[in-house]
Coordinates of C-alpha atoms and ligand atoms in Angstrom, one line a residue:
X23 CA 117.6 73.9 155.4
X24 CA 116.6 77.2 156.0
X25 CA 113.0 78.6 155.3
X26 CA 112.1 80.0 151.9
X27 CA 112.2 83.5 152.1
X28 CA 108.7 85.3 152.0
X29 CA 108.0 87.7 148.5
X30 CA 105.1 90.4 147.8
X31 CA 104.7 91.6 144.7
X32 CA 103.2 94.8 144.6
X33 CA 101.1 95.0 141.0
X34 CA 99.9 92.2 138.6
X35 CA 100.8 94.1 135.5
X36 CA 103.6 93.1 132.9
X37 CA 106.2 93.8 135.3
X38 CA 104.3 91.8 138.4
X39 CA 103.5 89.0 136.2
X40 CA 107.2 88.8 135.4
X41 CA 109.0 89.0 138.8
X42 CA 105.9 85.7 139.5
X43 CA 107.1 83.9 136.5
X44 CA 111.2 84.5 137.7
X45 CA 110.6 83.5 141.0
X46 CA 108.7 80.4 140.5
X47 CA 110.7 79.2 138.5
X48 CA 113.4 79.4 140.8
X49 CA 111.6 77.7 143.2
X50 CA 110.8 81.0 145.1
X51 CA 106.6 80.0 146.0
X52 CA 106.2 81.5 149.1
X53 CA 105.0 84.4 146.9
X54 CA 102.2 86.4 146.7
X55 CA 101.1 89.3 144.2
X56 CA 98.9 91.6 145.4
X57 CA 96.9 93.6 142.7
X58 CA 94.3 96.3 143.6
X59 CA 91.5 95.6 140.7
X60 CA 89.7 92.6 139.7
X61 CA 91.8 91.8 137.3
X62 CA 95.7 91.2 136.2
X63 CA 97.3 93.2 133.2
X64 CA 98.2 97.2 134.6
X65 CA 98.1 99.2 131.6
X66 CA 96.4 96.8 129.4
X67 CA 93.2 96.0 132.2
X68 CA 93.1 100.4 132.9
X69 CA 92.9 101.1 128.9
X70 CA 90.1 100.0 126.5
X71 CA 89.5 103.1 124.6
X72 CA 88.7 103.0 121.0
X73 CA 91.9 102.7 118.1
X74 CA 94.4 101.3 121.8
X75 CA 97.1 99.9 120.5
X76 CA 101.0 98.8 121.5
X77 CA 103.4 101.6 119.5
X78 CA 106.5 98.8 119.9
X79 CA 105.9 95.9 117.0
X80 CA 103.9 93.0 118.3
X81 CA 106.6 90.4 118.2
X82 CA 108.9 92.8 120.4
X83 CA 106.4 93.3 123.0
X84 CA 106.2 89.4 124.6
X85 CA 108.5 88.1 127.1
X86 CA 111.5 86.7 125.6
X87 CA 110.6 84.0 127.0
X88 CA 107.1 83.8 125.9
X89 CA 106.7 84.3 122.6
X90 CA 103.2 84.4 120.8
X91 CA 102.9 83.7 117.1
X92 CA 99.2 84.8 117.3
X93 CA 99.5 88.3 117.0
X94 CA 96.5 89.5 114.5
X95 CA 99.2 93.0 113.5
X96 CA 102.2 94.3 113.2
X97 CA 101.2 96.5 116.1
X98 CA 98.8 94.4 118.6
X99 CA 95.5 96.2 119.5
X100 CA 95.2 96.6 123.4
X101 CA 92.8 93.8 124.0
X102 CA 95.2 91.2 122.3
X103 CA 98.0 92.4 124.6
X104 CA 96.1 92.2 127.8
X105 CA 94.5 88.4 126.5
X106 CA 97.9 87.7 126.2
X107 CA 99.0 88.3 130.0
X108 CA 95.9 86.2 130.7
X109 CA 97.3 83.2 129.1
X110 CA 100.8 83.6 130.0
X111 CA 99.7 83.6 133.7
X112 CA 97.9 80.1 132.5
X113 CA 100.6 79.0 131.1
X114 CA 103.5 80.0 133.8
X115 CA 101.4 78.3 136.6
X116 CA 101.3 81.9 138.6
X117 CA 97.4 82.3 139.0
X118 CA 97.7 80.6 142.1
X119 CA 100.2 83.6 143.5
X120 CA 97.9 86.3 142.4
X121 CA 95.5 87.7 144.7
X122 CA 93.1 90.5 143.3
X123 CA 90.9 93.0 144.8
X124 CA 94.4 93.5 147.1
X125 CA 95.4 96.8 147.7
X126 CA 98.7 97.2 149.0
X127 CA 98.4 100.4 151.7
X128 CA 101.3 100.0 153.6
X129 CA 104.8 98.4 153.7
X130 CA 107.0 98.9 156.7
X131 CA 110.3 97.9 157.5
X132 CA 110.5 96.1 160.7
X133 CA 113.0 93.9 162.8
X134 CA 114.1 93.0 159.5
X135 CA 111.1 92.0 157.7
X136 CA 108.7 94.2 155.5
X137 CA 105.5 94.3 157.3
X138 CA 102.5 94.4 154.6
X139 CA 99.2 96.4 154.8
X140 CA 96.3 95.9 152.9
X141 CA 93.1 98.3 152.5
X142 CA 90.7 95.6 153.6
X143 CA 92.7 95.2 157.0
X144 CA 94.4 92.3 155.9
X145 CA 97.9 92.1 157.1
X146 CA 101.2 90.0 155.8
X147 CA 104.9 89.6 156.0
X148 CA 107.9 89.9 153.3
X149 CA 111.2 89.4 153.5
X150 CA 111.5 90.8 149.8
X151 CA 108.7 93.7 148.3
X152 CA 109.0 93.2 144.4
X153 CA 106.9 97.1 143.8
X154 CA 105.5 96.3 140.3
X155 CA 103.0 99.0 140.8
X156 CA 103.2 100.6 137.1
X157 CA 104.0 104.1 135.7
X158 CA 101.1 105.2 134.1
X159 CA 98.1 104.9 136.0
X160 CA 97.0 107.9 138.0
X161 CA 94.6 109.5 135.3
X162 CA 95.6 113.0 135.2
X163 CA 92.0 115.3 134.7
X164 CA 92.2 118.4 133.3
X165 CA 91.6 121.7 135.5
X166 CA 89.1 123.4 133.3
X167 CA 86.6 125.5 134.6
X168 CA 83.1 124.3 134.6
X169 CA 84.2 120.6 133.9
X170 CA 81.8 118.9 136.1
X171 CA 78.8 121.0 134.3
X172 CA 78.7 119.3 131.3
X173 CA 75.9 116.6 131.2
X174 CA 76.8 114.6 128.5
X175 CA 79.4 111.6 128.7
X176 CA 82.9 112.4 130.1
X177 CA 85.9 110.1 130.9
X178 CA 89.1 109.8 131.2
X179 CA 90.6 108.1 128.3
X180 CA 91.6 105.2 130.9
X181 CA 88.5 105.1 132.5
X182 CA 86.6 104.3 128.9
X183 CA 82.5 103.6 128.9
X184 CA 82.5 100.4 126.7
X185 CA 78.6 101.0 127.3
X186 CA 78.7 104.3 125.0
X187 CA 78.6 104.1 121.2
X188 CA 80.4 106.5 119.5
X189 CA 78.8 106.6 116.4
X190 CA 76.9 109.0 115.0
X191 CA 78.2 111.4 118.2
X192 CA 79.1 115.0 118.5
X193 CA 82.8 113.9 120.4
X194 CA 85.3 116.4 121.5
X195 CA 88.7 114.3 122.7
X196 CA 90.9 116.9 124.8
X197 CA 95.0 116.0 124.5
X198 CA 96.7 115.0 121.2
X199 CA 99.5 112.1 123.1
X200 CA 99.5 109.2 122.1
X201 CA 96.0 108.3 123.6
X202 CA 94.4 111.0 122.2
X203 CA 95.7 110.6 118.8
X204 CA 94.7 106.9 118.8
X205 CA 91.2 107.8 120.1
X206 CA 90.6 110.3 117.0
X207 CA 92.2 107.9 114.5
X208 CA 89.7 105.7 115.7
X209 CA 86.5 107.8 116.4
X210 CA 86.9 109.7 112.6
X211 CA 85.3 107.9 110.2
X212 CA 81.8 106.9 112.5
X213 CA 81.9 110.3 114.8
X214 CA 78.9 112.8 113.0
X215 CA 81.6 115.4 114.6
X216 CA 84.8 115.3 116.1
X217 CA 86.9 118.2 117.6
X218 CA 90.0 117.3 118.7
X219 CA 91.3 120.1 121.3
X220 CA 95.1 120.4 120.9
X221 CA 97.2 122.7 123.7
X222 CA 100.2 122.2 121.6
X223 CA 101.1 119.9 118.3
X224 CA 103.0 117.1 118.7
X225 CA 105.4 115.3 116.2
X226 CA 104.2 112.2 114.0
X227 CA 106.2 109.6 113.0
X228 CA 105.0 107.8 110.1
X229 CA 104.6 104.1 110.4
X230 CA 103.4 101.2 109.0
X231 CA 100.4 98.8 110.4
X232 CA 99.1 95.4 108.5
X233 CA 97.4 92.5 109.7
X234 CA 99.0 89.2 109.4
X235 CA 97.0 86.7 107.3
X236 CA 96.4 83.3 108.7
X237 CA 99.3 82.3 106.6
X238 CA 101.5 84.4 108.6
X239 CA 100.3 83.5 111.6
X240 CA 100.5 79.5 110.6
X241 CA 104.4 80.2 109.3
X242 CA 105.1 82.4 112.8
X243 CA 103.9 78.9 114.8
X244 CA 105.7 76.6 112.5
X245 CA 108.9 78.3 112.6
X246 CA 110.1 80.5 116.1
X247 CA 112.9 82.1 114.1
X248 CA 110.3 83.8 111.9
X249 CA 109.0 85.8 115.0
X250 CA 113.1 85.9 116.3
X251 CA 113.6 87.6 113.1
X252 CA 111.2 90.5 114.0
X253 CA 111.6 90.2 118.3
X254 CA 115.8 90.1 117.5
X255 CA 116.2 91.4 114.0
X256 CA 118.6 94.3 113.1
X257 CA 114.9 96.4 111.8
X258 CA 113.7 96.8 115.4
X259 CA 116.8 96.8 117.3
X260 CA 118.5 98.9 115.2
X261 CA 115.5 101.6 115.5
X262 CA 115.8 101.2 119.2
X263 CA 119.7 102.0 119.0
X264 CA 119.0 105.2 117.0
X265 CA 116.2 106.4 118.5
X266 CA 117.8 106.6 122.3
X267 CA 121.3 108.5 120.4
X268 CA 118.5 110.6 119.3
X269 CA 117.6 111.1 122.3
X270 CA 120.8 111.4 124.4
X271 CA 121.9 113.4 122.2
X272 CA 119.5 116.2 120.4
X273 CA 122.3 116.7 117.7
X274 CA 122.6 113.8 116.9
X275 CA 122.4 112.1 113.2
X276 CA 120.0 110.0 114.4
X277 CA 117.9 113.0 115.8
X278 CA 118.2 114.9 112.4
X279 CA 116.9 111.7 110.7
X280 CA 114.0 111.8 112.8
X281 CA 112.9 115.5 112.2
X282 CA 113.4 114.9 108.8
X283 CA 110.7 112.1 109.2
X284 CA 108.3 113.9 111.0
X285 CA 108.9 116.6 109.2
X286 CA 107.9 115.3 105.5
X287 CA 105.1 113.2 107.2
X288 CA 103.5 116.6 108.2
X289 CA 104.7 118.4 104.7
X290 CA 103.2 115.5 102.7
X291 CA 100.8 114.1 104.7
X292 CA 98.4 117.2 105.4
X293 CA 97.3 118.7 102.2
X294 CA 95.4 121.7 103.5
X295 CA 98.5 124.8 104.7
X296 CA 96.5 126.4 107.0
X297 CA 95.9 122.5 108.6
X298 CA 99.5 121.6 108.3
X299 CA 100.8 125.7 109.9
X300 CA 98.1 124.0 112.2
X301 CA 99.5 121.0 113.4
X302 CA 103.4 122.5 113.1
X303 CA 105.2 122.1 116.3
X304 CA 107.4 124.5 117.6
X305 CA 110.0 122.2 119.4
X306 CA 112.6 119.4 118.7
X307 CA 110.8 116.1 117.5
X308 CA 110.7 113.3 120.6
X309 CA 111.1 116.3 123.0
X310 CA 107.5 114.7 123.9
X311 CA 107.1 111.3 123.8
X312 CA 107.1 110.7 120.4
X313 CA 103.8 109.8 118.2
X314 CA 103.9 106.7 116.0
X315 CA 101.1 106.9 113.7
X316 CA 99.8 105.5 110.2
X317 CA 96.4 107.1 110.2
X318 CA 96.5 110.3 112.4
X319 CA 97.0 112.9 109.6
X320 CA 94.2 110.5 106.7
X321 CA 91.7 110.3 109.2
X322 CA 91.4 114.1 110.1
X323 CA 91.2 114.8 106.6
X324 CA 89.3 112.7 105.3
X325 CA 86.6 113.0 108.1
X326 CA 86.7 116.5 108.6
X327 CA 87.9 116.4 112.3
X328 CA 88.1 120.4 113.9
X329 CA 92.0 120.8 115.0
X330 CA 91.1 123.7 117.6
X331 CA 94.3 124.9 119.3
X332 CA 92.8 127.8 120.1
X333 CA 92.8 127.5 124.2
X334 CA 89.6 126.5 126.1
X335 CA 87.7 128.9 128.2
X336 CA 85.1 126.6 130.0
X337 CA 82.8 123.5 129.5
X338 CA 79.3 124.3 129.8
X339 CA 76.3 122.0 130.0
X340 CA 76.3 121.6 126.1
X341 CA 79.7 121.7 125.4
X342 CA 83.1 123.5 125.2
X343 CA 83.9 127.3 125.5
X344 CA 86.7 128.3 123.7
X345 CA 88.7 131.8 124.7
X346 CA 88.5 132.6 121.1
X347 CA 84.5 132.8 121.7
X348 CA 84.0 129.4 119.8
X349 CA 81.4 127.3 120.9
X350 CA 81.2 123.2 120.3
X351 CA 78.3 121.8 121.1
X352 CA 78.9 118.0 122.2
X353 CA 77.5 114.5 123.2
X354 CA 81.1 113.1 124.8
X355 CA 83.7 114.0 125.5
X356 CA 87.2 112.3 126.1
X357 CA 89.8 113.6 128.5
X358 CA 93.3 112.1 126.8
X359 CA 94.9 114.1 129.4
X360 CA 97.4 111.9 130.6
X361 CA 98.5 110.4 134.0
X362 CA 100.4 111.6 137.3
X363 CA 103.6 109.8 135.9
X364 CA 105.4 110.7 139.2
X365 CA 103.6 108.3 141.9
X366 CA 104.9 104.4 140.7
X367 CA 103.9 103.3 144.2
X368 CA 102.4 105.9 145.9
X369 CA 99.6 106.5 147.4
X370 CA 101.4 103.1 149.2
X371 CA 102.8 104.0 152.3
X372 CA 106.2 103.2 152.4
X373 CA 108.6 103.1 155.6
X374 CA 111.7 102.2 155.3
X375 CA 114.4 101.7 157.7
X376 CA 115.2 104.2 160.2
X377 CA 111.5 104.9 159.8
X378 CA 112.7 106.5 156.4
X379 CA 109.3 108.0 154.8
X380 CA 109.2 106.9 150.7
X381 CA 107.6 110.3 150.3
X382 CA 110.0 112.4 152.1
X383 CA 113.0 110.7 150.4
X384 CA 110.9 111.1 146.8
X385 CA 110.2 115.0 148.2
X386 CA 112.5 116.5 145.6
X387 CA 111.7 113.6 142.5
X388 CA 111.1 110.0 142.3
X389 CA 114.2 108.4 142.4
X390 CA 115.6 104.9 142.5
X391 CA 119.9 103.6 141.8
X392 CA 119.5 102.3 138.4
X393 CA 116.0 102.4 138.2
X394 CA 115.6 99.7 140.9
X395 CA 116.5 100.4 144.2
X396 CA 116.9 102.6 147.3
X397 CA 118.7 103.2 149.7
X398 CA 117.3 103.2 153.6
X399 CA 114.8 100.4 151.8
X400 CA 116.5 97.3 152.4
X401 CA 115.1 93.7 150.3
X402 CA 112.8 96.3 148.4
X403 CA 113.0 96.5 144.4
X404 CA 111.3 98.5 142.0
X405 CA 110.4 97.3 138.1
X406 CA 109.9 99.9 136.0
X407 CA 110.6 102.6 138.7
X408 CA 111.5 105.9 138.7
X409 CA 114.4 107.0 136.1
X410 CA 114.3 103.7 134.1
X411 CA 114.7 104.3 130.0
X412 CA 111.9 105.4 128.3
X413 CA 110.9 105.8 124.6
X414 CA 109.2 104.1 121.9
X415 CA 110.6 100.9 122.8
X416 CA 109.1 97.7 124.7
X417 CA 109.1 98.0 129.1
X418 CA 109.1 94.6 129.4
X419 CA 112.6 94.3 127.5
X420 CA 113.6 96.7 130.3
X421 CA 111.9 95.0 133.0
X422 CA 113.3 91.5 132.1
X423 CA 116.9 93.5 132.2
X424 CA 115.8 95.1 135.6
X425 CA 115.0 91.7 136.8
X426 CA 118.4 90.3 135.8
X427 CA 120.2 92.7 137.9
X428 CA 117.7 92.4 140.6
X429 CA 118.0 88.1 140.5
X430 CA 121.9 88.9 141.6
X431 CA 121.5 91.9 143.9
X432 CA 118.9 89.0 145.8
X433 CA 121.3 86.0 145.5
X434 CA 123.2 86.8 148.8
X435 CA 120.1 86.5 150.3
X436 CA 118.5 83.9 148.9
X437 CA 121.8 82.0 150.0
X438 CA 121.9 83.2 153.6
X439 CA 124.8 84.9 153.3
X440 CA 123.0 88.1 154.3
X441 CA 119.8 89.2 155.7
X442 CA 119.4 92.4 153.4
X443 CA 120.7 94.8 150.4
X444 CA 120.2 98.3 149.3
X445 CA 122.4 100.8 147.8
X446 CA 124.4 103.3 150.0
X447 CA 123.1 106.6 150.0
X448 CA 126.7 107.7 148.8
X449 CA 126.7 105.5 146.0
X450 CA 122.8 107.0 145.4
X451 CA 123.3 110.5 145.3
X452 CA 126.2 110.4 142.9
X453 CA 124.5 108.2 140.6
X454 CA 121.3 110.6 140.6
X455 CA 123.8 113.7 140.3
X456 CA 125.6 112.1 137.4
X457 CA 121.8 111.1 136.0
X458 CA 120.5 114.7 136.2
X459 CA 123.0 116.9 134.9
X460 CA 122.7 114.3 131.5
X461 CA 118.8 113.7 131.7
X462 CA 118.9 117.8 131.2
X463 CA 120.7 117.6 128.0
X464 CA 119.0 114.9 126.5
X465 CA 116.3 115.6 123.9
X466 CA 113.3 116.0 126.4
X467 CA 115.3 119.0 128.5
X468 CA 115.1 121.1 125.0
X469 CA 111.7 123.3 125.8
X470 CA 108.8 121.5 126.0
X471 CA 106.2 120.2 128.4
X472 CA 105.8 116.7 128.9
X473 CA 105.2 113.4 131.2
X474 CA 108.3 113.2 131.7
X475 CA 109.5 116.0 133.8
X476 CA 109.4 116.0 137.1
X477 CA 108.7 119.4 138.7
X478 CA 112.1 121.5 138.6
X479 CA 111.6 120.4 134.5
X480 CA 114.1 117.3 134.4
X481 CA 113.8 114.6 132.5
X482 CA 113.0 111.5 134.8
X483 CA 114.0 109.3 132.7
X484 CA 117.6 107.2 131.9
X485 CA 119.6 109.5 130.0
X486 CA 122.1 107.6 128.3
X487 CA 122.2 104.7 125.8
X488 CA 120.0 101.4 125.7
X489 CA 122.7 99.4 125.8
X490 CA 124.2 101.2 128.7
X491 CA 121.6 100.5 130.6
X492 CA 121.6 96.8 129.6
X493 CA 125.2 97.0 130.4
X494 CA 124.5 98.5 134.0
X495 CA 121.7 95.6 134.2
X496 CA 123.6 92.4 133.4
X497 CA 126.4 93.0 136.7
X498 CA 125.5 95.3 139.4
X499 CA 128.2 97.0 141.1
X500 CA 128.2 95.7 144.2
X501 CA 130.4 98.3 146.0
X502 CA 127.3 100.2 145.4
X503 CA 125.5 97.9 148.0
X504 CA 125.7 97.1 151.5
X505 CA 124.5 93.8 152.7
X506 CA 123.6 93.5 156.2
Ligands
NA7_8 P1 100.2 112.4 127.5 O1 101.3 112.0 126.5 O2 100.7 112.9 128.8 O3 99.3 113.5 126.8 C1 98.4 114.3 127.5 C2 97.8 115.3 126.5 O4 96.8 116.0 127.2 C3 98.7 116.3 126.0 O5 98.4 116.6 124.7 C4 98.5 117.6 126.9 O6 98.7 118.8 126.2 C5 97.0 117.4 127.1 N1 96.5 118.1 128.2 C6 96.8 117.9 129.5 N2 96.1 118.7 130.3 C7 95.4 119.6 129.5 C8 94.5 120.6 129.7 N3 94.3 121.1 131.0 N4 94.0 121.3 128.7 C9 94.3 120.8 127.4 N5 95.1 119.8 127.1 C10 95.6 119.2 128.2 O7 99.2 111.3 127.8 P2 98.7 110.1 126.8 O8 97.7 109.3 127.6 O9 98.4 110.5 125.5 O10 100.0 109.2 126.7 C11 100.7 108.7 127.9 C12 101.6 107.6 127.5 O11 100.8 106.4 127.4 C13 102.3 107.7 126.2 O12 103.4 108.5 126.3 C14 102.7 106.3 126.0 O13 103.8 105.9 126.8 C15 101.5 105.6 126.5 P3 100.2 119.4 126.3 O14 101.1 118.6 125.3 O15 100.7 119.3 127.7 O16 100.1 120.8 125.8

């Protein structure tokens, strides 16, 4: 018999704890996950700021294969989701593959094999890299002058001071995504002032958050097919379904039903006209990603938050500058500025063969064939890489799909019938044409800024249907592939 085949997994995030959960179950344990913090969960370890919490219903953001009847919302607060990960790893038996404090700085493809770098020296061998290494998690800082001056507390929404209290605090939050509309949702009613600093509005979809009683929570453990009702129900897939034919097409029925949404929620839901001319955007709703909130527009209002999107000159030791000649005088303040969503692996060195560079084949934009591979990098797959779907819909749906087409791309492998895969370049470059000239006509090509476009302004994201890309998941084309 031959021996097992040798797996890294870069990243103990959802995706990581996934591809360890797959593979040991298939009797793959000659697998190790490498994860550069202390801790597992990705997103859910980096974020702990005030109001965090999971836009996709609870119930549709588990594993389908891990279900958790526990959920204390309809929409899980941050610390539930990552407490979850830290019993699913219990509970899947893939502690024992995790090895923290592990900072993958190098992969090269040699003789065949990945050869593994660590920061601490460490060196290892794969003949499979798994690079779970996330999307979001390069915080993104603001270049404002004077930045460094101010001597009260500043972070980075991901990099959150647990040891500050907020209440009571003169709080500015800077960036009105998702994060910084949670933050101020949260910060509202306790803040003795809050100024939320907006360079441009953004959309809100209205939705609606409860708790589930204890009585919910009992019937959810006594009977799965409550929680299948929610996880598989038409309510949530259905709204997945329209939203991405929204956003494929900006036309689109489904994309007039969301402005229409957004639009009342800001006509009705902000009393005050000069707020609401405030907070009006002047582009296509989900051109950015798309805000799900219940409490954004109540809590300014009743709280008296400052909208200033007037543009900021400076930040002084005492607070923020604004051109207009406005000056706030603050005790914190929060950058919500977002992340450097183009780097998934990097700063990883990654060498492929032919002594193929990952950065000089990612020169133009991060790409990978359907999401997941590349070519020149042989036995090397990518969850939740570069132009996977994106939306307000659950990643690890996606990533279980991405792992379904990755579990056959592998089999050849895994069987001995060949050493290594990865896509031709051919078979690349037309799918990345074909992607490109659609990604630019879908809803987040129609004139704004966002996370999601690369530098030349295209959308990096899948730009057709979920269920095309599901399709595209469950067989991969194998003419695609060579197999060496
Ligand atoms: P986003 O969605 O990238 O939002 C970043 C926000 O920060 C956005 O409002 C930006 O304004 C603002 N921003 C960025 N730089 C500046 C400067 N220099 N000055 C003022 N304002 C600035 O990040 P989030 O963390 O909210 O959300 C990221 C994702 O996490 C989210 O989509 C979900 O998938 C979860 P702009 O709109 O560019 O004018």
């Amino acid at each position: 018999m031959s021996e097992k085949k040798r797996f890294v997994v870069i990243g103990a995030g959802m995706s990581g704890i996934l591809a360890a959960i797959k593979l040991s179950e298939a009797g793959q344990d000659n697998l190790v996950v490498y994860e550069k913090a202390q801790t597992i969960g990705g997103t859910w370890r980096e974020n702990h700021y005030p109001g965090l919490t999971c836009d996709v219903p609870a119930h549709c953001y588990t594993y389908s294969f891990a279900p958790h009847p526990d959920w204390s919302a309809f929409y899980a607060p941050g610390p539930e989701i990552q407490s979850y990960f830290q019993r699913v790893i219990d509970d899947y038996d893939v502690r024992r593959f995790i090895q923290t404090d592990s900072e993958v700085t190098h992969c090269a493809w040699k003789d065949g094999k990945w050869e593994i770098g660590l920061a601490d020296g460490r060196r290892d061998e794969a003949d499979i890299v798994i690079a779970a290494s996330g999307v979001l998690h390069h915080p993104r800082y603001p270049d404002i002058e004077g930045l460094r001056n101010f001597e009260g507390a500043m972070f980075h929404s991901a990099r959150w001071d647990d040891a500050l209290d907020p209440s009571g605090k003169r709080i500015g939050v800077i960036g009105n995504g998702s994060t910084g509309v949670q933050i101020v949702s949260a910060l509202a009613p306790t803040a003795r002032e809050l100024v939320h600093f907006q360079r441009s509005p953004q959309w809100i979809l209205p939705v609606t958050q409860f708790e589930y009683t204890d009585a919910d929570r009992a019937a959810f453990r006594a009977d799965p097919a409550k929680v299948d009702e929610i996880r598989y129900g038409e309510e949530y897939w259905n709204g997945v379904r329209r939203f991405t034919s929204a956003i494929v097409d900006p036309d689109s029925p489904q994309m007039k039903e969301i402005e229409e949404l957004c639009l009342r929620n800001l006509e009705e839901g902000v009393r005050d006209p000069e707020l609401r001319e405030t907070l009006r955007p002047n582009y296509h709703a989900a051109c950015k990603r798309l805000i799900y909130s219940w409490n954004y527009y109540d809590r300014i209002q009743e709280h008296d938050v400052v909208i200033d999107t007037s543009a900021i000159d400076r930040v002084e030791k005492r607070g923020i500058h604004m051109k207009s000649g406005k000056f706030y005088e603050l005790d914190v303040i929060a950058l919500a500025t977002g992340f450097h969503a183009d780097k998934f692996i990097k700063p990883t060195k990654v060498i492929g063969a032919g002594g193929q560079d990952l950065d000089d084949f990612w020169a133009r934009r991060p790409t990978a064939h359907y999401a997941v591979t590349l070519p020149s990098f042989p036995n090397f797959f990518m969850l939740n890489g570069p132009t996977g779907p994106v939306g307000n819909f659950s990643l690890i749906d996606i990533a279980e799909l991405q792992w379904g087409y990755i579990a056959q791309l592998m089999r050849p492998v895994l069987q001995g019938d060949a050493s290594w895969v990865a896509p031709t370049r051919e078979a690349h470059a037309a799918y990345e044409e074909r992607r490109v000239e659609a990604a630019r006509n879908t809803v987040f090509g129609t004139g704004c800024t966002s996370w999601y476009l690369d530098a030349e302004g295209v959308p990096g994201t899948w730009p057709w249907s979920y269920d095309a890309f599901a399709d595209a998941m469950s067989k991969p084309n194998l003419d695609e592939y060579k197999f060496g």
